[in-house]
Tab-separated table of C-alpha atoms in Angstrom:
chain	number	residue	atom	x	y	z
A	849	UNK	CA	-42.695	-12.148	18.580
A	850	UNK	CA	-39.905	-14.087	17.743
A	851	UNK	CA	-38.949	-12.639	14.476
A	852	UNK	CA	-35.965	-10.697	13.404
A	853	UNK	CA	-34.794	-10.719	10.107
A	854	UNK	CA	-36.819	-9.373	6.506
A	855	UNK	CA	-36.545	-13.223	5.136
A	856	UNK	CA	-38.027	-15.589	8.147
A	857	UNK	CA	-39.966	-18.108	6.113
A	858	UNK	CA	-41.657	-19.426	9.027
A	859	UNK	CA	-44.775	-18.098	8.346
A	860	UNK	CA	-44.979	-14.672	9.938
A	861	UNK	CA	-46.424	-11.747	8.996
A	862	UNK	CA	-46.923	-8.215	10.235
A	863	UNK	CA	-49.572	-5.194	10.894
A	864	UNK	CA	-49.105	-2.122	9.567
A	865	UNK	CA	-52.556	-0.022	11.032
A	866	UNK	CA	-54.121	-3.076	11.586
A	867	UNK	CA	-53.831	-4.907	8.307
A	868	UNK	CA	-51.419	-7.958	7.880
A	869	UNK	CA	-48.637	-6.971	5.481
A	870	UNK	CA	-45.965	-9.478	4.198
A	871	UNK	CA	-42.465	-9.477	5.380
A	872	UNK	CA	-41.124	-7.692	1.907
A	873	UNK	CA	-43.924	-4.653	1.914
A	874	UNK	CA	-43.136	-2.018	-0.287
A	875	UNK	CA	-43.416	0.329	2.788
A	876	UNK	CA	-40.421	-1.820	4.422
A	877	UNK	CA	-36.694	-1.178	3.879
A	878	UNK	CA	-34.950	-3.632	2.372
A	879	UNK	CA	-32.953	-6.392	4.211
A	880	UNK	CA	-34.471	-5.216	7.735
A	881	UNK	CA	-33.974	-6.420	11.015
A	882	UNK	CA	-36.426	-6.316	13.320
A	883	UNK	CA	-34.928	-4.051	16.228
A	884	UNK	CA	-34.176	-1.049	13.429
A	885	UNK	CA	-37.716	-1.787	12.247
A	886	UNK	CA	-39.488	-0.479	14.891
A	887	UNK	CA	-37.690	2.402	15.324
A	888	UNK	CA	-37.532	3.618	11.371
A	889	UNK	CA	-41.708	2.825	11.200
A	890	UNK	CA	-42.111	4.086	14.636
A	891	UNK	CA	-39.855	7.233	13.953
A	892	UNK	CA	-42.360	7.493	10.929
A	893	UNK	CA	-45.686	7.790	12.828
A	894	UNK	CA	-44.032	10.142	15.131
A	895	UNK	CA	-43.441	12.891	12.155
A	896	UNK	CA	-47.059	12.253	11.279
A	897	UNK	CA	-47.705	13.864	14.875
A	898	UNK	CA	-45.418	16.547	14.604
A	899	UNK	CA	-47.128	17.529	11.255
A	900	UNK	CA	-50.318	17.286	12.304
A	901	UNK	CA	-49.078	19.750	15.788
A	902	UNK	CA	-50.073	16.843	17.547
A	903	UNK	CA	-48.030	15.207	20.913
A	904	UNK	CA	-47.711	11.521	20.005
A	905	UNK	CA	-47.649	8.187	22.428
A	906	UNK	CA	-45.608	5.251	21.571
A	907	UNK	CA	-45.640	1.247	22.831
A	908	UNK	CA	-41.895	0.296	21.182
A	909	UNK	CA	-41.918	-3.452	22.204
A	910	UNK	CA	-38.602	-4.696	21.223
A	911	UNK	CA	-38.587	-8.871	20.967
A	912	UNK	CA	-34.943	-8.705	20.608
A	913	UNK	CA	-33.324	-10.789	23.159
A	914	UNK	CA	-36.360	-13.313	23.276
A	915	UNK	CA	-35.560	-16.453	22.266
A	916	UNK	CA	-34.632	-17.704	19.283
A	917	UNK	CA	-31.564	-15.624	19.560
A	918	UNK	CA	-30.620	-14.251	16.142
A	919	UNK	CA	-28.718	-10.987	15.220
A	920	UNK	CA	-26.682	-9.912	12.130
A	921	UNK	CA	-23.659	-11.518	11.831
A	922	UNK	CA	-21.306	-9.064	11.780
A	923	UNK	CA	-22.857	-7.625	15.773
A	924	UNK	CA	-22.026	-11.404	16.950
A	925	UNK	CA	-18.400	-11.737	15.487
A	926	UNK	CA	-17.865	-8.405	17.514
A	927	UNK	CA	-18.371	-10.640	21.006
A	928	UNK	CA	-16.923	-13.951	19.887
A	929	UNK	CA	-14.767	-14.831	22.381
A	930	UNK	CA	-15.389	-12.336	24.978
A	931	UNK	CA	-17.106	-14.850	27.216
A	932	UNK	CA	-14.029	-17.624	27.031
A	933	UNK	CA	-14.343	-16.537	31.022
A	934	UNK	CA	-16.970	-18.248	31.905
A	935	UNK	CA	-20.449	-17.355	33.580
A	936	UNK	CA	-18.503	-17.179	37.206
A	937	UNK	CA	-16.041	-14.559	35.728
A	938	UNK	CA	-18.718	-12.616	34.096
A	939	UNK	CA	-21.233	-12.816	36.818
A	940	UNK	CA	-18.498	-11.422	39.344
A	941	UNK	CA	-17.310	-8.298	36.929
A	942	UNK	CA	-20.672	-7.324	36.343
A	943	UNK	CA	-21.503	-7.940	40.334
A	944	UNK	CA	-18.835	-5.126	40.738
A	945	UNK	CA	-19.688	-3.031	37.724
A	946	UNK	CA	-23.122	-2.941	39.519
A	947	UNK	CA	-21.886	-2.001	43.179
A	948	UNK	CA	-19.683	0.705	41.552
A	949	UNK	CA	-23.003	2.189	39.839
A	950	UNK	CA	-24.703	2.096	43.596
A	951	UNK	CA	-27.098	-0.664	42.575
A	952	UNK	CA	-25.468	-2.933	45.303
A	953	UNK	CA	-23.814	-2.240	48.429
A	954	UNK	CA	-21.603	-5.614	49.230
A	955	UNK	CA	-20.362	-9.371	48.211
A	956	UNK	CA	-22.459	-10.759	50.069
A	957	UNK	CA	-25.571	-9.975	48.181
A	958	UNK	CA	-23.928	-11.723	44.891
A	959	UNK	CA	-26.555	-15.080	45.312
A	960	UNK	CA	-24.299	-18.477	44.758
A	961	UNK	CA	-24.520	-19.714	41.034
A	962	UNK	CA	-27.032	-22.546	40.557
A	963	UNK	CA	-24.971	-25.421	41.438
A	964	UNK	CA	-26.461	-27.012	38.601
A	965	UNK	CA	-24.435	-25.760	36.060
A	966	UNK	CA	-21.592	-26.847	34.964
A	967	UNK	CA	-18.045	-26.269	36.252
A	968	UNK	CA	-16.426	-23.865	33.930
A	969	UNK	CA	-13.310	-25.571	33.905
A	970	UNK	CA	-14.459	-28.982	33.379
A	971	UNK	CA	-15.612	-28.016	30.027
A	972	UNK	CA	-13.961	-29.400	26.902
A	973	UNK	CA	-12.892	-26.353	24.922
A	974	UNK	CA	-15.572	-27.504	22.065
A	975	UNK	CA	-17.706	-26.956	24.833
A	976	UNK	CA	-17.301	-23.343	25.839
A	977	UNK	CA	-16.633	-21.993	21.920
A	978	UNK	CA	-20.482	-23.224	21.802
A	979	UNK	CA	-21.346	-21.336	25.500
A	980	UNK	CA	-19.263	-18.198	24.299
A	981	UNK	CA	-21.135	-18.042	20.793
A	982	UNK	CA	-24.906	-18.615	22.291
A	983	UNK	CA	-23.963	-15.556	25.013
A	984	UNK	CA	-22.260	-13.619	21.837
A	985	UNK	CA	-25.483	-13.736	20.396
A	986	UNK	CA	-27.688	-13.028	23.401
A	987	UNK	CA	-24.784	-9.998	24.180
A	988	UNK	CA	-25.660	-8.506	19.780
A	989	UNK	CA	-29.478	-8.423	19.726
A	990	UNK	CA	-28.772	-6.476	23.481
A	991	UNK	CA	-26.469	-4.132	21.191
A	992	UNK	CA	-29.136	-3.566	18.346
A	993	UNK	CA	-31.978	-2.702	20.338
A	994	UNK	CA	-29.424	-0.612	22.286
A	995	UNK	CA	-27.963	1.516	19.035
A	996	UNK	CA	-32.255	1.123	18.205
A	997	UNK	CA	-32.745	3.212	21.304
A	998	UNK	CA	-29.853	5.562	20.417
A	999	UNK	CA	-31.233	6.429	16.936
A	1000	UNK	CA	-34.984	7.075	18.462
A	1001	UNK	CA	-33.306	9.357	20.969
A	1002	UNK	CA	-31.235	11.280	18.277
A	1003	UNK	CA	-34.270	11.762	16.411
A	1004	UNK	CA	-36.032	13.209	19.474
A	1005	UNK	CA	-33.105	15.524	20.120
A	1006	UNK	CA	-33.072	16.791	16.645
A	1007	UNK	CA	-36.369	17.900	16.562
A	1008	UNK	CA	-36.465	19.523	20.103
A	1009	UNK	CA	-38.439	17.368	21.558
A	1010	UNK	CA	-36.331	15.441	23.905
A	1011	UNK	CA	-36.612	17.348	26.905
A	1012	UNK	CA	-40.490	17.079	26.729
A	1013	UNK	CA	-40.833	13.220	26.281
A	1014	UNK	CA	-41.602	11.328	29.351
A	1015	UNK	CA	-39.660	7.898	28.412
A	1016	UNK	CA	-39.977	4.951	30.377
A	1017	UNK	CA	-37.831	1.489	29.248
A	1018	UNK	CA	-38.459	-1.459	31.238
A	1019	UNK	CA	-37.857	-4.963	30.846
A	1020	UNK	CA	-40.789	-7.711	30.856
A	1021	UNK	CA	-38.943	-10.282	33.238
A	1022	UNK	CA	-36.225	-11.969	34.438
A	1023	UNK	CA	-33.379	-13.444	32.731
A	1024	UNK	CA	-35.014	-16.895	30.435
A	1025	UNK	CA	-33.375	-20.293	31.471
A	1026	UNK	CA	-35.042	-22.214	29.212
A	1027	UNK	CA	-35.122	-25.178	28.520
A	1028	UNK	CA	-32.239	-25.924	30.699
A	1029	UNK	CA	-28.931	-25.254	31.942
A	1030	UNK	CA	-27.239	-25.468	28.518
A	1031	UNK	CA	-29.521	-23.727	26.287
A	1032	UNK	CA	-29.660	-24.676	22.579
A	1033	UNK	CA	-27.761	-23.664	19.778
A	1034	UNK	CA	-29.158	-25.240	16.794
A	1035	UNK	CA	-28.888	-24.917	12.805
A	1036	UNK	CA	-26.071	-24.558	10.218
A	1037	UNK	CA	-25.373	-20.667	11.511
A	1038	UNK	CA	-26.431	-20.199	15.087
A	1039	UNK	CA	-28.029	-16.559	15.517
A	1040	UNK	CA	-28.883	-16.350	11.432
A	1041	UNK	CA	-32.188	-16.834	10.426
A	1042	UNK	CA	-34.122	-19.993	10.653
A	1043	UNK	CA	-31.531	-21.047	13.565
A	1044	UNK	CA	-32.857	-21.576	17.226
A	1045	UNK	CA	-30.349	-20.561	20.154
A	1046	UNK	CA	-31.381	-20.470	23.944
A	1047	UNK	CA	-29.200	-18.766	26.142
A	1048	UNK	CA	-29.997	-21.426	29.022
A	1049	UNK	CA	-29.939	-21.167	32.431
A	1050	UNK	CA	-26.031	-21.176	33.509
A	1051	UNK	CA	-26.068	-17.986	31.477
A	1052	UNK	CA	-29.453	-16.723	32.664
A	1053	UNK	CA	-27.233	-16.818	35.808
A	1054	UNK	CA	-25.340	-13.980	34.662
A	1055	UNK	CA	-27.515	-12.078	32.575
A	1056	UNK	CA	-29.802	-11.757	35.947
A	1057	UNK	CA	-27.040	-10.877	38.212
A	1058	UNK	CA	-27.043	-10.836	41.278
A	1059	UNK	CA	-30.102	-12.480	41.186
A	1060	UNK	CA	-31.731	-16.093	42.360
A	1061	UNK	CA	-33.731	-18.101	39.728
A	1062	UNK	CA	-35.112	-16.953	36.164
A	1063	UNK	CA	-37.976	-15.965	34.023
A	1064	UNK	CA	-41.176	-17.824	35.091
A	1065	UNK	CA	-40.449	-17.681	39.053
A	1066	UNK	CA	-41.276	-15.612	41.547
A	1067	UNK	CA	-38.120	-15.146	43.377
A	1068	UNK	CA	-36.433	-11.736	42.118
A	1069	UNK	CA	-34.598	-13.053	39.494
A	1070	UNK	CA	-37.925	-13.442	37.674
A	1071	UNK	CA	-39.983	-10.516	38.650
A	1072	UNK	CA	-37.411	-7.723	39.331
A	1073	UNK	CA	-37.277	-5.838	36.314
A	1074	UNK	CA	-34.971	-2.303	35.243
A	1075	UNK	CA	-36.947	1.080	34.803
A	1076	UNK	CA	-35.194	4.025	33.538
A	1077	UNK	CA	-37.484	7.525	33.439
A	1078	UNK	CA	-36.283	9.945	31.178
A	1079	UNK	CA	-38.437	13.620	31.501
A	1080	UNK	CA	-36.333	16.535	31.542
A	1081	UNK	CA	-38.791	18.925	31.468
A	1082	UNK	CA	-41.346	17.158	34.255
A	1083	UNK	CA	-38.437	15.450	36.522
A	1084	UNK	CA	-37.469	17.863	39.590
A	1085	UNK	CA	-33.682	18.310	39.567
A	1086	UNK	CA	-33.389	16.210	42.692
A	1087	UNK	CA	-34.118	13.292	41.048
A	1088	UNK	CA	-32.132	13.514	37.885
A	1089	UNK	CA	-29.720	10.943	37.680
A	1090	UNK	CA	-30.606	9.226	41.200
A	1091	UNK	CA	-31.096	5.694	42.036
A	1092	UNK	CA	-34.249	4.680	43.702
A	1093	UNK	CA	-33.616	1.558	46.085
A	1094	UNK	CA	-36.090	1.921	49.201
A	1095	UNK	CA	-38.952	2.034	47.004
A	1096	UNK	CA	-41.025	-0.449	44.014
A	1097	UNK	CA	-43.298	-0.175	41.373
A	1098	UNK	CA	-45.288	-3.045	39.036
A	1099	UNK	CA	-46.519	-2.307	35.130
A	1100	UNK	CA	-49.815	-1.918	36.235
A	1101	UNK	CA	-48.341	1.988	37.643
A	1102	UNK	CA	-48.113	2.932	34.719
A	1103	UNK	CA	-51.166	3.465	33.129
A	1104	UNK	CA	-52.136	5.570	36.207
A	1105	UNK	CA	-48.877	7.134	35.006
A	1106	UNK	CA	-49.163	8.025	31.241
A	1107	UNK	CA	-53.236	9.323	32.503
A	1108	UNK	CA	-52.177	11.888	35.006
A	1109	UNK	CA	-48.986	13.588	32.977
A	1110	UNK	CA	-50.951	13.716	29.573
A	1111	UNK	CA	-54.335	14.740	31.676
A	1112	UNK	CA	-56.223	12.309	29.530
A	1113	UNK	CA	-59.556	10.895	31.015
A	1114	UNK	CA	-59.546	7.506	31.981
A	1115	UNK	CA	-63.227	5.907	30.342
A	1116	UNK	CA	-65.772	4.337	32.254
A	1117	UNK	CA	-67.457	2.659	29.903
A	1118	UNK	CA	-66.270	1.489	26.123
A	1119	UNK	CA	-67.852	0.459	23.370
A	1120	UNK	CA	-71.060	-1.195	25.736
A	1121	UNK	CA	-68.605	-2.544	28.171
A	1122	UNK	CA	-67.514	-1.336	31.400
A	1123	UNK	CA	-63.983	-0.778	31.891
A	1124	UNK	CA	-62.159	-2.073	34.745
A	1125	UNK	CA	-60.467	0.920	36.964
A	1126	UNK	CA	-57.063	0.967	37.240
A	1127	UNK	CA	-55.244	-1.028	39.614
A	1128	UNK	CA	-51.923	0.053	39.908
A	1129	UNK	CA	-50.715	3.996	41.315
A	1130	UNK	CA	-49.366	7.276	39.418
A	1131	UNK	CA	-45.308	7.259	39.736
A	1132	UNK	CA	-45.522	11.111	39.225
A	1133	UNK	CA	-44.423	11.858	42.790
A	1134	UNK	CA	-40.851	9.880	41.865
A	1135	UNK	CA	-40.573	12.116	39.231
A	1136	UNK	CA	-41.179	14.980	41.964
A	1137	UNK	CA	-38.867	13.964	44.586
A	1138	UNK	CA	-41.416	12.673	46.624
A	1139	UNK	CA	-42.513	8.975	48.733
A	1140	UNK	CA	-44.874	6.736	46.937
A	1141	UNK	CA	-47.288	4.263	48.975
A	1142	UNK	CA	-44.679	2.250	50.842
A	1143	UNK	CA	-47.059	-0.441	52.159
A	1144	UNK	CA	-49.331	-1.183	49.069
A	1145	UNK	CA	-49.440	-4.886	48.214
A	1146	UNK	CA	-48.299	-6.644	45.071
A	1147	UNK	CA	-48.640	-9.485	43.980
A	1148	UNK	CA	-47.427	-11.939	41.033
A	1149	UNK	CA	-48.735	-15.509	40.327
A	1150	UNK	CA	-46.773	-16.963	36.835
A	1151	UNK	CA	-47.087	-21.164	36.597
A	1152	UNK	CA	-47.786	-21.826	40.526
A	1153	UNK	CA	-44.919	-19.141	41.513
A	1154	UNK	CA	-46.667	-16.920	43.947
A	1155	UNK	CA	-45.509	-13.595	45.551
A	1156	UNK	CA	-46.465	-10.790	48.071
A	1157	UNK	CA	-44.828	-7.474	48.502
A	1158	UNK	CA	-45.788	-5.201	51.027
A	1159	UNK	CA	-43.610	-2.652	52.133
A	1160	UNK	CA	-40.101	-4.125	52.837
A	1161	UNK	CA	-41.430	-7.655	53.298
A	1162	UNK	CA	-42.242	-10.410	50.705
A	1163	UNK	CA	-43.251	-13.756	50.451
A	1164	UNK	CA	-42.555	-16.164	47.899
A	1165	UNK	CA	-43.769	-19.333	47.394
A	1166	UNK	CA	-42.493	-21.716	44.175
A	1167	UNK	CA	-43.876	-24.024	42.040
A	1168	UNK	CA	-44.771	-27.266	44.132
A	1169	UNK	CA	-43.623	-25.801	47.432
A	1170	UNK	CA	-45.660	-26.219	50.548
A	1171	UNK	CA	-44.235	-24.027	52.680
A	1172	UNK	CA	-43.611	-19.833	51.945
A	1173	UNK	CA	-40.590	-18.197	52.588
A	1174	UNK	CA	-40.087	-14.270	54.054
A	1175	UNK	CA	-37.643	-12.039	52.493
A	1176	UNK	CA	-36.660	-8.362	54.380
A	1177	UNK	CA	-35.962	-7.058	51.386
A	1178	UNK	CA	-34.049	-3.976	52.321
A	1179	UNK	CA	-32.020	-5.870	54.602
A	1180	UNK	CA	-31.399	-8.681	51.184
A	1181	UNK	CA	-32.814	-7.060	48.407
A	1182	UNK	CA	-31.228	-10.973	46.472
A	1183	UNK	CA	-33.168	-12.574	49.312
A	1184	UNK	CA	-30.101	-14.334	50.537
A	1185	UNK	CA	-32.027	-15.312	54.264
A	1186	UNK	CA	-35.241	-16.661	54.573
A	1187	UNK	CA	-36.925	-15.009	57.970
A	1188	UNK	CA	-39.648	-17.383	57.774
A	1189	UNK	CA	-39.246	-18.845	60.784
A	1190	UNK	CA	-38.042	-15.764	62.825
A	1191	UNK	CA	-40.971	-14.159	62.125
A	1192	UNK	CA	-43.899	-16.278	61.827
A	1193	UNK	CA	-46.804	-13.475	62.230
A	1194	UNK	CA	-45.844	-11.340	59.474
A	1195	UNK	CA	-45.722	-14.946	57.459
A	1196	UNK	CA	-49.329	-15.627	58.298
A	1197	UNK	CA	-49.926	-11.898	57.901
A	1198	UNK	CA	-49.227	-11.908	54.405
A	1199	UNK	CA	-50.070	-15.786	53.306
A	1200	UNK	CA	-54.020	-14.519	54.567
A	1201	UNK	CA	-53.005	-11.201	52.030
A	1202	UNK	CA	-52.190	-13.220	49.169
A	1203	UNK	CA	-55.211	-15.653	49.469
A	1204	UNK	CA	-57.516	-13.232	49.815
């Protein structure tokens, strides 16, 4: 975590099949950044499996876009300026940019900005060329991992077997607004190595939109995460392309997942230890065309933010809070109305869920 670039003299090191390696291995390319790392090493194991006639299973954990910030230079001169706007102007184009797509269905579900951060406008112009650079670099290690993800797909494609790879690309969490609403943007070249930028969280505002709240809390903008599933050959047509709103998943689905479509066995014991069963539920019958288990709970507990979700409902209670709030989330999938006190059996339905 937290490193990007070939000459980060902070002390890191990585594993290459379990033994540390230096940042300048021999194996390495030259002048790499992280991102294009994984994918060229990764891209390398994968051949290994197609020599060896073998199917192959691969964990690509990307840290770009986890603070520090950094990205090559040239990728962050391409979005200098393009956020002169302001986090109002950008949250509202990507607001409709997301109801065009079918994500959203009105204006209304666009959640206020957090009136803590600052008024655009009252900004000195000094001001928002720091603001614009910190999201220019946030918006170029988005870019990398995305042309990352374009060359892993090529590669796939190219050696026919695209069609046959189940691909699943989630993100961990919410938007980060740490450590406050401006961010940081600290050394003598912002987004180079050894430099430490934040995005903060009057940008976190508009990287999670439509959103309430960040990384950390339990509201959605911290535990409402993309997934994209990619399977040709083991999607039903119905499916393909479609958007999935009346329905909701947690990571824990996918192990469940990866066992039933590979037909692995699942071990009951391990080395002398008992291994726990899985928790989560197989998301093959998405891929199908067909109704998961509406009404199974979830829950997420991160730093004192606690949540339930069960069926359309949730409950959300933050950090220091006494009381919980209820969300209908198909009637406000941004949780714009609290139904706490309209509903006060479902409430102590699902408080009584959580705690036991």
């Amino acid at each position: 975590g937290e490193l990007y670039f070939w000459n980060d003299n902070t002390g890191k090191t990585l594993h290459w099949n379990d033994k540390k390696i230096s940042l300048t291995d021999d194996r390495l390319p030259t002048g790499w950044y992280s991102s294009d790392l994984w994918a060229e090493i990764g891209l390398r194991f994968i051949q290994e499996a197609r020599d060896a006639g073998k199917p192959f299973f691969w964990y690509l954990a990307y840290n770009g876009a986890h603070f520090p910030l950094q990205a090559p230079a040239e990728t962050i001169a391409k979005y200098r300026g393009t956020y002169l706007k302001g986090w109002d102007e950008v949250r509202k184009a990507r607001f409709m940019k997301q109801m065009q797509a079918g994500l959203f269905d009105s204006w209304d579900q666009l959640t206020p900005m957090n009136p803590k951060a600052p008024d655009w406008d009252s900004l000195s112009d000094e001001e928002k060329d720091r603001y614009d650079l910190q999201m220019a670099i946030y918006a170029a290690t988005v870019e990398e991992i995305d042309k990352s993800i374009g060359k892993v797909l090529a590669d796939l494609e190219e050696n026919g077997d695209l069609d046959n790879t189940l691909i699943i690309l989630l993100s961990d969490n919410g938007g980060n607004g740490e450590p406050d609403m401006d961010g940081r943007c600290e050394g003598a070249d912002p987004g180079a190595v050894g430099s430490r930028v934040y995005l903060g969280a009057s940008w976190a505002n508009a990287a999670n939109t439509p959103y309430f709240l960040y990384k950390h809390h339990a509201h959605e903008g911290g535990c409402n995460t993309p997934l994209i599933i990619s399977w040709p050959d083991g999607m039903d047509e119905s499916v393909r392309g479609s958007i999935r709103k009346d329905t909701y998943g947690h990571v824990i689905d996918i192990m469940p997942t990866l066992v039933e479509v590979s037909g692995a066995g699942y071990p009951e014991v391990r080395d002398g230890h008992v291994v726990p069963s899985m928790e989560g539920i197989s998301l093959v019958p998405l891929l199908k065309g067909k109704p998961l288990d509406g009404d199974r709970p979830l829950i997420v507990e991160h730093e004192g933010n606690k949540m339930l979700r069960k069926g359309k409902w949730k409950i959300v209670q933050e950090y220091r809070e006494t009381g919980w709030r209820l969300y209908d989330m198909q009637a406000t999938p941004t949780e714009m109305r609290n139904l706490a006190d309209s509903y006060p059996d479902i409430l102590d339905q699902m408080v009584s869920e959580y705690k036991a």
